[in-house]
Amino acid sequence: MEDTSFAIHPGTKKQLIGDNFKDIGDLLSFNIEADVVYFKTVNGHVAIMFYNDKTARIVMNQKKRPQLKSSFAVIKEQQGVKLEVVDNKDFVELKTATIVINISKKPFRVSVLDNEGKTLVSETDKGMAFNEKSEVICYKKMTDDDHFYGFGEKTGFLDKRGEKMEMWNTDVYAPHNPETDPLYQSIPFFITLREGKAHGIFFDNTGRTHFDLKSEKDTYSFKADVGQIDYYVFAGPTMKDVLKQYTELTGTMPMPPKWALGYHQSRYSYETEEEVRQLANDFIEKKIPVDAIYLDIHYMNEYRVFTFDNDRFPTPKAMVEDLKKAGIKVVPIVDPGVKEDPEYSIYQEGVKNNHFCKYLEGNIYFGDVWPGNSAFPDFTKTNTRQWWGEQHKFYADLGIEGIWNDMNEPAVFNETKTMDVKVMHDNDGDSKTHRELHNVYGFLMGEATFEGMKQHLHGKRSFLLTRAGYAGVQRYASVWTGDNRSFWEHLQLALPMCMNLGMSGVPFCGPDVGGFAHDASGELLVRWTQFGTFTPYFRNHSAINTVRQEPWSFGEDVEQLAKKYIEQRYVWLPHLYTLFREANQTGLPVMRPLVLEYPTDENTFNLSDQFMIGDNVIVAPILTPTTKHRVVYLPEGKWVNYWTDEVLLGNKHHLVEAPIDILPIFIKQGTVIPHGTIKQSTATPEDELTYHIYLGDEGRTEYKLYEDDGTTNRYDEGETFDQELVCEYSSSIVNISLREANGSYDPSWTIETLVLHNVNKGVDVFVNGEQISITNQLFDKTKKTLKVSVER
Ligand code: GLC
């Protein structure tokens, strides 16, 4: 019935009776204890504290003194920030060196202002409130100039102004439409851009939460079904500052193993060892680069995690070893559901040692997933996480270095799609219902898996992919955007979705390239692979019963085109790796919306069909069939067409040509990008590094390249290689200095090539003070490029 017009039967009309929210009322008193300011109001309690002088936390509890234990997302401790407290007649002020929190007394309303007195966050006639159903809500003022980014994994356009969104990790096989919400991840964090300046809010509540940026013209709200209002305000003032402040609180991603950044091939499922070996051979014979092959659920013995089906995979260890020798890693799927089977050791241990989620009455919760009736580990318990982590020795002993976590919302095949919300989580003695902790289940499975693999890999970096997560998931895993379809519309929606994941602290993300469900076409696969070259995570995955989607599945032409762009991934890897280091250090995403770099240019505010890699490369994929051109917006400056070297003026929309073999890419003039070489996988050491220097008329540019061994955690102890290129140029002289700074890592390449773009023949080139002789130079007349080779 739901699928017919009956769904809008007159009898379904909702009564608009409102939610009966009660305001927390006027301020009665306040006091300070251990750097926390506690307020008592007529109907509630509020605590305000600081994490540094730009990050404040506000917590409201309608019944009692706020509980200040933060969720698993937060790793930063509260700090004793120098605070001036001023008690005026009508308001209280809390002043740090950079922000002022102004609390009006009647009624109790909170405003956060910057040190120039500009309001960042403020409340209107409505502030914080609650109702009989234990829902809590916080209203904030919204101005005409506000634009919103972040909110994790959402469908729709880039700017979330005018949207209503919900956070409740959900397995959505279909559909993924503009109105499909929520999906698998919950990241209740967003950035508000207002007149070029930004601030952020993180609503740290692990139950179901709602964000309404739609219903009222000048007010937005965030609401939770259960728990407290507990939110952080980040004062910016730039969008990049907000991201840094948020990832200081919730952590940044570790450096991924380099192989995790190569091209990955998956299918539900490569069902036998023979098939996997054949697949690896096909890639090698066809000379198509590949770094990882995935094992979906068929590899297991009747879907029991931590097992292999010995008939289908008679020698998994030898298979993993042989593939590794060929430069290919094997990544198996691991779901949380443990098959109910009294003869299965994992199930036995889980029951005996109390690792499974239970009802208050003590009975284990069972749900139906791939293995049939299954129990679910209670990842909120430290010793259950340790137990789960230990089980990964099974994979590590087989030589496996990467794990794929799926179904960890947790997904259950029932009406609600998940675990009974009445189930209790132990939460290390502070027990809570699933209703209160649902959104953190997948995150904690990720933590258990990541820590387990770390322990078993003895200093080698592991890779983890997850479907579900919560704020802070970047500390443990990369994220793929779940079960999309082989629709052009889903290619389109992947751009803003991934850009907003990046703006939510998750730089390492990507969709299933080619689309998971439904049948791909050759043309779609080519265009999607072109886009995949630049998504931080690059995996082709497709579902059971769909047409094959490996790069060669649609004939020779498609194969060559897909191959060209998979190869490009390896060419761009030194630049991508440098950007991953930036993400690791600062929390900034690799794939960026233009608005992050050009926050005062209104053309970028909702630009959803093109993106940047770092701060100087614009990628504008083709997102519709039989299309050979598109409009690209280039912001201020001059931009160089990557393929032709044509120089284009910024602050302008351009119509660019893009036949099927072209992905439009533009480099900002006056900047540098490093390139590596095409190789079968990242296991082949780089032997030549090329710096492309895009010269303008006159000026100076620099680039800081990052490199390390790509496999171990020794980068944390300073085994890194940082090279600084500085180039000063005019029409007649180019002066380049290449300096190796810090770090004790010695990279593999011996040749360094410099390609100068937009130069005239006869220009004098100096590298580290020495003039390069004409015989060491190669000039391309049409492109106006000059190639100079030097030895490292
Ligand atoms: C889920 C995953 C998908 C996987 C399938 C079988 O649908 O999202 O990627 O292939 O389960 O494990």
Coordinates of C-alpha atoms in Angstrom, one line a residue, residues 34-558:
A34 CA 36.7 23.0 37.9
D35 CA 36.6 25.3 34.8
V36 CA 33.0 24.5 34.1
V37 CA 30.3 27.2 34.5
Y38 CA 27.0 25.7 35.8
F39 CA 23.7 27.5 35.3
K40 CA 20.4 26.7 37.0
T41 CA 17.3 27.9 35.1
V42 CA 13.7 27.7 36.1
N43 CA 13.2 24.4 34.1
G44 CA 16.7 23.1 33.5
H45 CA 20.4 23.0 34.0
V46 CA 23.2 24.1 31.6
A47 CA 27.0 23.7 31.7
I48 CA 29.4 25.7 29.6
M49 CA 33.1 24.8 29.3
F50 CA 36.0 25.3 26.9
Y51 CA 38.4 23.1 25.0
N52 CA 40.6 26.0 23.9
D53 CA 39.8 29.7 23.5
K54 CA 37.9 29.1 20.2
T55 CA 36.0 25.9 21.1
A56 CA 33.2 26.0 23.6
R57 CA 30.9 23.3 24.8
I58 CA 27.3 23.8 25.9
V59 CA 25.4 21.1 27.6
M60 CA 21.7 21.2 28.7
N61 CA 19.9 18.7 30.9
Q62 CA 16.3 19.3 31.8
K63 CA 16.3 17.2 34.9
K64 CA 19.6 17.4 36.6
R65 CA 23.1 18.7 36.4
P66 CA 24.5 18.0 32.9
Q67 CA 26.4 14.8 32.5
L68 CA 29.8 15.9 31.1
K69 CA 31.2 12.6 30.0
S70 CA 31.5 13.1 26.2
S71 CA 30.8 10.5 23.6
F72 CA 33.4 8.2 22.0
A73 CA 33.8 10.8 19.3
V74 CA 35.8 13.3 21.4
I75 CA 39.4 12.6 22.2
K76 CA 40.5 16.1 23.4
E77 CA 40.3 16.9 27.1
Q78 CA 38.7 20.0 28.4
Q79 CA 41.4 22.6 29.1
G80 CA 41.6 25.3 31.7
V81 CA 41.2 28.2 29.3
K82 CA 41.8 31.7 30.8
L83 CA 38.3 32.9 31.3
E84 CA 36.8 36.2 32.4
V85 CA 33.3 36.0 33.9
V86 CA 31.3 39.2 34.0
D87 CA 27.9 39.2 35.8
N88 CA 25.8 42.0 34.5
K89 CA 22.3 42.9 35.4
D90 CA 20.7 41.3 32.4
F91 CA 23.4 39.0 31.1
V92 CA 26.4 37.0 32.0
E93 CA 29.5 37.1 29.8
L94 CA 32.2 34.4 29.5
K95 CA 35.2 35.8 27.7
T96 CA 38.2 33.9 26.4
A97 CA 41.0 35.6 24.4
T98 CA 39.0 35.2 21.2
I99 CA 35.4 34.6 21.9
V100 CA 32.7 35.9 24.1
I101 CA 29.7 33.9 25.3
N102 CA 26.9 36.1 26.2
I103 CA 24.1 34.6 28.3
S104 CA 20.9 36.6 28.6
K105 CA 19.2 36.0 31.9
K106 CA 15.5 36.5 31.1
P107 CA 15.0 34.3 29.3
F108 CA 18.2 32.1 29.3
R109 CA 19.6 32.5 25.8
V110 CA 23.2 31.8 24.5
S111 CA 25.1 33.9 22.0
V112 CA 28.6 33.3 20.9
L113 CA 30.5 36.3 19.5
D114 CA 34.0 36.7 18.1
N115 CA 36.4 39.2 19.5
E116 CA 35.3 41.9 17.1
G117 CA 31.8 41.6 18.6
K118 CA 30.4 39.9 15.5
T119 CA 27.7 37.3 16.4
L120 CA 28.5 33.7 15.4
V121 CA 25.7 31.8 17.1
S122 CA 22.6 33.3 18.7
E123 CA 19.2 32.3 19.8
T124 CA 16.0 34.1 19.1
D125 CA 12.6 34.0 20.9
K126 CA 13.4 30.3 21.2
G127 CA 16.5 28.8 22.8
M128 CA 16.8 25.4 24.4
A129 CA 13.8 23.3 25.2
F130 CA 12.5 19.8 25.9
N131 CA 9.2 17.9 25.9
E132 CA 7.4 15.1 27.7
K133 CA 8.8 12.6 25.2
S134 CA 12.3 13.4 26.4
E135 CA 13.2 15.1 23.2
V136 CA 15.5 18.0 23.5
I137 CA 15.8 20.9 21.0
C138 CA 18.0 23.9 20.4
Y139 CA 17.0 26.7 18.1
K140 CA 19.5 29.1 16.4
K141 CA 19.2 32.2 14.4
M142 CA 19.7 31.9 10.7
T143 CA 20.5 34.9 8.5
D144 CA 19.9 35.3 4.8
D145 CA 23.6 35.0 4.2
D146 CA 24.1 31.6 5.9
H147 CA 25.3 28.6 3.9
F148 CA 25.8 25.2 5.5
Y149 CA 28.3 22.4 4.8
G150 CA 29.2 19.1 6.4
F151 CA 26.5 16.8 8.0
G152 CA 28.5 13.8 6.8
E153 CA 26.9 11.5 4.2
K154 CA 23.8 13.1 2.7
T155 CA 22.2 13.1 -0.7
G156 CA 21.3 16.4 -2.4
F157 CA 23.4 19.4 -3.2
L158 CA 26.5 20.8 -1.5
D159 CA 24.9 23.7 0.5
K160 CA 22.5 22.2 3.0
R161 CA 20.5 25.4 3.6
G162 CA 16.8 24.6 3.1
E163 CA 17.2 20.9 4.1
K164 CA 15.8 18.8 6.9
M165 CA 18.2 16.0 7.9
E166 CA 18.2 13.1 10.3
M167 CA 21.0 11.1 11.8
W168 CA 20.3 7.4 12.4
N169 CA 22.7 5.0 10.8
T170 CA 20.6 3.1 8.3
D171 CA 21.2 0.3 5.7
V172 CA 19.5 1.7 2.6
Y173 CA 19.8 -0.6 -0.3
A174 CA 17.4 1.5 -2.3
P175 CA 16.7 4.2 -3.2
H176 CA 19.3 6.8 -2.8
N177 CA 17.2 9.8 -3.8
P178 CA 17.4 13.5 -2.8
E179 CA 14.8 12.7 -0.1
T180 CA 16.5 9.5 1.1
D181 CA 17.7 10.2 4.6
P182 CA 19.3 9.0 6.8
L183 CA 22.0 6.8 5.3
Y184 CA 24.7 4.8 6.8
Q185 CA 26.8 7.4 8.6
S186 CA 25.9 9.9 11.3
I187 CA 28.1 13.0 11.6
P188 CA 26.2 15.6 13.4
F189 CA 28.7 18.4 12.6
F190 CA 28.3 21.3 10.2
I191 CA 30.0 24.6 9.2
T192 CA 28.1 27.8 8.7
L193 CA 29.6 30.2 6.2
R194 CA 28.3 33.8 6.7
E195 CA 29.7 36.7 4.7
G196 CA 33.1 35.0 4.1
K197 CA 33.5 33.9 7.8
A198 CA 32.7 30.6 9.3
H199 CA 31.9 28.9 12.5
G200 CA 30.9 25.3 13.3
I201 CA 28.6 23.3 15.5
F202 CA 29.0 19.6 16.6
F203 CA 25.9 18.2 18.2
D204 CA 27.4 15.3 20.1
N205 CA 24.4 13.0 20.6
T206 CA 24.6 9.3 19.6
G207 CA 20.8 8.7 19.5
R208 CA 18.5 9.8 16.6
T209 CA 19.1 13.5 15.9
H210 CA 17.3 15.9 13.5
F211 CA 18.5 19.1 11.8
D212 CA 15.9 21.5 10.4
L213 CA 17.3 24.2 8.2
K214 CA 14.0 24.4 6.3
S215 CA 10.9 25.0 8.2
E216 CA 11.5 28.5 9.4
K217 CA 13.0 31.4 7.4
D218 CA 15.3 32.9 10.1
T219 CA 15.7 30.0 12.6
Y220 CA 17.2 26.5 12.3
S221 CA 17.2 23.8 15.0
F222 CA 18.8 20.6 16.1
K223 CA 16.9 18.1 18.1
A224 CA 17.5 14.7 19.7
D225 CA 15.0 12.0 20.5
V226 CA 16.9 11.1 23.7
G227 CA 19.7 12.4 25.9
Q228 CA 21.0 15.9 26.4
I229 CA 21.6 18.9 24.3
D230 CA 25.4 18.7 24.1
Y231 CA 27.1 20.8 21.4
Y232 CA 30.4 22.4 20.6
V233 CA 30.8 25.7 18.9
F234 CA 34.0 26.3 16.9
A235 CA 34.7 29.9 16.3
G236 CA 36.7 29.6 13.0
P237 CA 37.0 32.3 11.6
T238 CA 37.7 30.5 8.3
M239 CA 36.2 27.3 7.2
K240 CA 39.6 25.7 7.3
D241 CA 40.0 26.8 10.9
V242 CA 36.7 25.3 11.8
L243 CA 37.7 22.0 10.3
K244 CA 41.0 22.1 12.2
Q245 CA 39.2 22.9 15.4
Y246 CA 36.7 20.1 14.9
T247 CA 39.4 17.5 14.1
E248 CA 41.4 18.6 17.1
L249 CA 38.4 17.5 19.1
T250 CA 37.6 14.3 17.2
G251 CA 40.9 13.4 15.7
T252 CA 42.4 13.3 12.2
M253 CA 43.0 10.3 10.0
P254 CA 46.2 8.3 10.3
M255 CA 48.5 8.0 7.3
P256 CA 46.9 5.3 5.1
P257 CA 49.2 2.6 3.7
K258 CA 50.0 3.7 0.1
W259 CA 48.4 0.7 -1.4
A260 CA 45.1 1.9 0.0
L261 CA 45.3 4.9 -2.3
G262 CA 45.7 2.8 -5.5
Y263 CA 43.0 1.3 -7.6
H264 CA 40.8 -1.4 -5.9
Q265 CA 38.6 -4.0 -7.6
S266 CA 35.7 -5.6 -5.9
R267 CA 32.5 -7.5 -6.7
Y268 CA 29.8 -9.2 -4.7
S269 CA 31.4 -11.7 -5.0
Y270 CA 34.5 -13.1 -6.4
E271 CA 33.4 -16.5 -5.2
T272 CA 36.4 -18.8 -5.5
E273 CA 40.1 -18.7 -5.1
E274 CA 40.4 -19.6 -8.7
E275 CA 38.3 -16.6 -9.7
V276 CA 40.4 -14.3 -7.6
R277 CA 43.7 -15.6 -9.0
Q278 CA 42.3 -15.3 -12.5
L279 CA 41.2 -11.7 -11.8
A280 CA 44.7 -10.8 -10.6
N281 CA 46.2 -12.4 -13.7
D282 CA 43.9 -10.5 -15.9
F283 CA 44.9 -7.2 -14.4
I284 CA 48.6 -8.0 -14.8
E285 CA 48.3 -9.3 -18.4
K286 CA 46.3 -6.3 -19.4
K287 CA 48.8 -4.1 -17.6
I288 CA 46.0 -2.4 -15.7
P289 CA 47.2 -1.1 -12.4
V290 CA 45.5 -2.6 -9.3
D291 CA 46.4 -2.5 -5.6
A292 CA 43.7 -4.5 -3.9
I293 CA 41.1 -7.2 -4.6
Y294 CA 38.1 -7.6 -2.2
L295 CA 36.5 -10.7 -0.9
D296 CA 32.8 -10.3 -0.3
I297 CA 30.7 -12.6 1.8
H298 CA 31.1 -15.7 -0.3
Y299 CA 34.6 -16.3 1.0
M300 CA 33.3 -17.4 4.4
N301 CA 32.0 -20.7 5.6
E302 CA 28.2 -20.0 5.6
Y303 CA 28.9 -16.4 6.3
R304 CA 30.7 -17.1 9.6
V305 CA 33.1 -14.3 10.2
F306 CA 36.7 -15.3 10.8
T307 CA 36.4 -18.4 8.6
F308 CA 37.1 -19.3 5.0
D309 CA 35.1 -21.7 3.0
N310 CA 37.7 -24.4 2.3
D311 CA 36.0 -25.7 -0.8
R312 CA 35.8 -22.4 -2.5
F313 CA 39.1 -21.1 -1.1
P314 CA 41.3 -24.2 -0.5
T315 CA 44.6 -22.3 0.1
P316 CA 43.8 -18.7 1.3
K317 CA 47.3 -18.2 2.7
A318 CA 49.0 -19.1 -0.5
M319 CA 46.5 -17.0 -2.4
V320 CA 47.2 -13.9 -0.3
E321 CA 50.9 -14.5 -0.5
D322 CA 50.9 -15.0 -4.3
L323 CA 48.8 -11.9 -4.9
K324 CA 51.0 -9.9 -2.5
K325 CA 54.1 -10.9 -4.6
A326 CA 52.3 -9.6 -7.6
G327 CA 51.7 -6.3 -5.7
I328 CA 48.0 -6.9 -4.9
K329 CA 46.5 -6.9 -1.4
V330 CA 43.4 -9.0 -0.4
V331 CA 40.7 -7.3 1.6
P332 CA 38.0 -9.5 3.1
I333 CA 34.6 -8.3 4.4
V334 CA 33.8 -8.6 8.1
D335 CA 30.3 -8.0 9.3
P336 CA 29.3 -7.7 13.0
G337 CA 26.6 -10.5 13.0
V338 CA 28.0 -13.7 14.5
K339 CA 26.1 -16.8 13.4
E340 CA 24.1 -18.5 16.1
D341 CA 25.8 -21.9 16.1
P342 CA 26.8 -23.7 19.3
E343 CA 29.5 -25.5 17.4
Y344 CA 31.2 -22.3 16.1
S345 CA 34.0 -21.1 18.4
I346 CA 33.4 -17.4 17.9
Y347 CA 29.8 -17.8 18.9
Q348 CA 30.7 -20.0 21.8
E349 CA 33.3 -17.5 23.1
G350 CA 30.9 -14.6 22.6
V351 CA 28.2 -16.3 24.7
K352 CA 30.5 -17.7 27.4
N353 CA 32.4 -14.4 27.9
N354 CA 29.4 -12.1 27.7
H355 CA 30.4 -10.3 24.6
F356 CA 26.9 -10.1 22.9
C357 CA 24.3 -7.4 23.2
K358 CA 21.5 -8.3 25.6
Y359 CA 18.2 -7.2 26.8
L360 CA 18.0 -5.8 30.4
E361 CA 16.5 -9.1 31.4
G362 CA 19.7 -10.9 30.3
N363 CA 18.7 -12.7 27.1
I364 CA 20.9 -12.2 24.1
Y365 CA 19.5 -10.1 21.2
F366 CA 19.3 -12.1 17.9
G367 CA 18.8 -10.6 14.5
D368 CA 18.6 -12.0 11.0
V369 CA 21.6 -11.1 8.7
W370 CA 23.6 -13.0 6.0
P371 CA 24.4 -16.0 8.3
G372 CA 20.8 -16.2 9.5
N373 CA 20.0 -15.8 13.1
S374 CA 23.0 -13.9 14.6
A375 CA 24.2 -12.3 17.8
F376 CA 25.9 -8.9 17.8
P377 CA 29.0 -8.0 19.8
D378 CA 28.5 -5.2 22.3
F379 CA 31.3 -2.9 21.0
T380 CA 30.6 -0.4 23.8
K381 CA 32.5 -2.7 26.1
T382 CA 36.3 -2.3 26.1
N383 CA 36.9 -6.0 26.6
T384 CA 34.6 -6.9 23.8
R385 CA 36.4 -4.6 21.5
Q386 CA 39.6 -6.2 22.5
W387 CA 38.2 -9.6 22.0
W388 CA 37.0 -8.7 18.5
G389 CA 40.3 -7.1 17.7
E390 CA 42.1 -10.2 18.8
Q391 CA 40.1 -12.4 16.4
H392 CA 41.7 -10.5 13.5
K393 CA 44.9 -12.5 14.1
F394 CA 43.1 -15.0 11.9
Y395 CA 43.3 -12.6 8.9
A396 CA 46.7 -11.1 9.8
D397 CA 48.2 -14.6 10.0
L398 CA 47.1 -15.2 6.4
G399 CA 49.0 -12.1 5.4
I400 CA 45.9 -9.8 5.2
E401 CA 46.5 -6.1 5.9
G402 CA 43.1 -4.6 5.1
I403 CA 39.5 -5.2 6.4
W404 CA 36.2 -4.1 5.1
N405 CA 33.5 -3.6 7.7
D406 CA 29.9 -3.7 6.4
M407 CA 26.4 -4.0 7.9
N408 CA 27.6 -2.2 11.0
E409 CA 24.8 0.3 11.4
P410 CA 24.0 -2.5 12.5
A411 CA 21.8 -3.7 9.7
V412 CA 19.2 -6.3 10.5
F413 CA 16.8 -7.8 8.0
N414 CA 13.6 -6.7 9.8
E415 CA 11.0 -3.8 9.6
T416 CA 13.2 -1.3 11.6
K417 CA 16.3 -2.4 9.6
T418 CA 18.3 -2.5 12.8
M419 CA 18.6 -3.8 16.3
D420 CA 15.7 -3.5 18.8
V421 CA 16.2 -0.1 20.4
K422 CA 15.4 -1.7 23.8
V423 CA 18.6 -3.7 23.8
M424 CA 21.0 -2.6 26.4
H425 CA 24.7 -1.7 25.8
D426 CA 27.0 -2.3 28.8
N427 CA 29.1 0.8 27.9
D428 CA 31.7 -0.1 30.5
G429 CA 29.3 -0.1 33.3
D430 CA 27.4 3.1 32.3
S431 CA 24.7 1.1 30.5
K432 CA 22.5 2.7 27.9
T433 CA 19.9 1.5 25.5
H434 CA 20.5 1.0 21.8
R435 CA 18.2 3.9 21.3
E436 CA 20.8 6.1 23.0
L437 CA 23.9 4.6 21.4
H438 CA 22.7 3.4 18.0
N439 CA 24.8 5.8 15.9
V440 CA 28.1 4.8 17.5
Y441 CA 27.8 1.0 16.9
G442 CA 29.7 1.0 13.6
F443 CA 32.2 3.5 14.8
L444 CA 33.1 1.2 17.8
M445 CA 33.3 -1.8 15.5
G446 CA 35.8 0.2 13.5
E447 CA 37.8 1.1 16.6
A448 CA 37.9 -2.6 17.6
T449 CA 39.0 -3.7 14.1
F450 CA 41.6 -0.9 13.6
E451 CA 43.2 -1.5 17.0
G452 CA 43.2 -5.3 16.5
M453 CA 44.8 -5.1 13.1
K454 CA 47.3 -2.5 14.4
Q455 CA 48.4 -5.0 17.1
H456 CA 48.7 -7.9 14.7
L457 CA 50.5 -6.1 11.9
H458 CA 53.4 -5.1 14.2
G459 CA 54.2 -1.7 13.0
K460 CA 52.7 -2.0 9.5
R461 CA 49.9 0.3 8.6
S462 CA 46.5 -1.4 8.1
F463 CA 43.6 -0.3 6.0
L464 CA 40.0 -0.3 7.1
L465 CA 36.9 0.5 5.1
T466 CA 33.6 1.0 6.9
R467 CA 30.0 1.6 5.9
A468 CA 28.6 3.0 9.2
G469 CA 30.2 5.5 11.4
Y470 CA 29.9 8.5 13.7
A471 CA 31.8 11.7 14.1
G472 CA 35.5 10.8 14.5
V473 CA 35.3 7.7 12.3
Q474 CA 38.2 9.2 10.4
R475 CA 40.5 8.0 13.2
Y476 CA 40.0 4.4 12.2
A477 CA 38.5 4.0 8.8
S478 CA 37.8 5.2 5.3
V479 CA 34.2 5.4 4.3
W480 CA 32.5 4.3 1.1
T481 CA 29.0 5.6 0.5
G482 CA 27.2 2.3 0.4
D483 CA 24.8 0.7 -2.1
N484 CA 24.5 3.3 -4.9
R485 CA 23.3 2.3 -8.3
S486 CA 24.7 2.4 -11.8
F487 CA 22.7 5.6 -12.6
W488 CA 24.2 8.8 -13.9
E489 CA 22.2 10.5 -11.1
H490 CA 24.2 8.5 -8.6
L491 CA 27.5 9.6 -10.2
Q492 CA 26.2 13.2 -9.8
L493 CA 25.2 12.8 -6.2
A494 CA 28.6 11.3 -5.3
L495 CA 30.3 14.7 -5.7
P496 CA 28.5 16.8 -3.1
M497 CA 28.2 13.7 -0.9
C498 CA 32.0 13.1 -0.8
M499 CA 32.8 16.9 -0.6
N500 CA 30.5 17.1 2.5
L501 CA 32.1 14.0 4.0
G502 CA 35.4 15.8 3.6
M503 CA 33.9 18.9 5.3
S504 CA 32.8 16.6 8.1
G505 CA 36.3 15.5 9.0
V506 CA 36.3 12.4 6.8
P507 CA 38.9 13.0 4.0
F508 CA 39.2 9.3 3.0
C509 CA 35.9 8.5 1.2
G510 CA 34.5 7.5 -2.2
P511 CA 31.5 5.8 -3.8
D512 CA 31.4 2.4 -5.5
V513 CA 32.8 3.3 -8.9
G514 CA 30.5 2.2 -11.7
G515 CA 27.6 1.9 -9.3
F516 CA 26.8 -1.1 -7.1
A517 CA 23.3 -2.2 -8.0
H518 CA 21.7 -2.0 -11.4
D519 CA 23.7 -2.6 -14.7
A520 CA 26.4 -0.2 -15.6
S521 CA 27.1 0.8 -19.2
G522 CA 30.6 1.2 -20.8
E523 CA 30.2 4.9 -21.0
L524 CA 29.1 5.3 -17.4
L525 CA 32.0 3.2 -16.3
V526 CA 34.4 5.4 -18.2
R527 CA 33.0 8.6 -16.8
W528 CA 32.8 7.2 -13.3
T529 CA 36.4 5.9 -13.5
Q530 CA 37.5 9.3 -14.6
F531 CA 35.9 10.8 -11.5
G532 CA 37.3 7.9 -9.4
T533 CA 40.9 8.9 -10.3
F534 CA 40.4 11.8 -8.0
T535 CA 38.1 10.5 -5.3
P536 CA 40.2 9.9 -2.2
Y537 CA 39.0 6.3 -2.1
F538 CA 38.9 4.6 -5.5
R539 CA 37.1 1.2 -5.7
N540 CA 35.1 -0.4 -8.4
H541 CA 32.4 -2.6 -6.8
S542 CA 29.2 -4.1 -8.2
A543 CA 26.4 -6.3 -6.9
I544 CA 25.4 -9.9 -7.5
N545 CA 23.2 -10.4 -10.6
T546 CA 24.4 -7.2 -12.2
V547 CA 26.6 -7.1 -15.4
R548 CA 30.3 -7.4 -14.8
Q549 CA 32.0 -4.2 -14.1
E550 CA 35.8 -4.9 -14.3
P551 CA 37.5 -2.4 -16.6
W552 CA 37.5 -4.8 -19.5
S553 CA 33.8 -5.8 -19.3
F554 CA 32.6 -3.5 -22.0
G555 CA 35.0 -4.2 -24.8
E556 CA 38.4 -2.9 -25.9
D557 CA 37.6 0.9 -26.2
V558 CA 36.2 1.1 -22.7

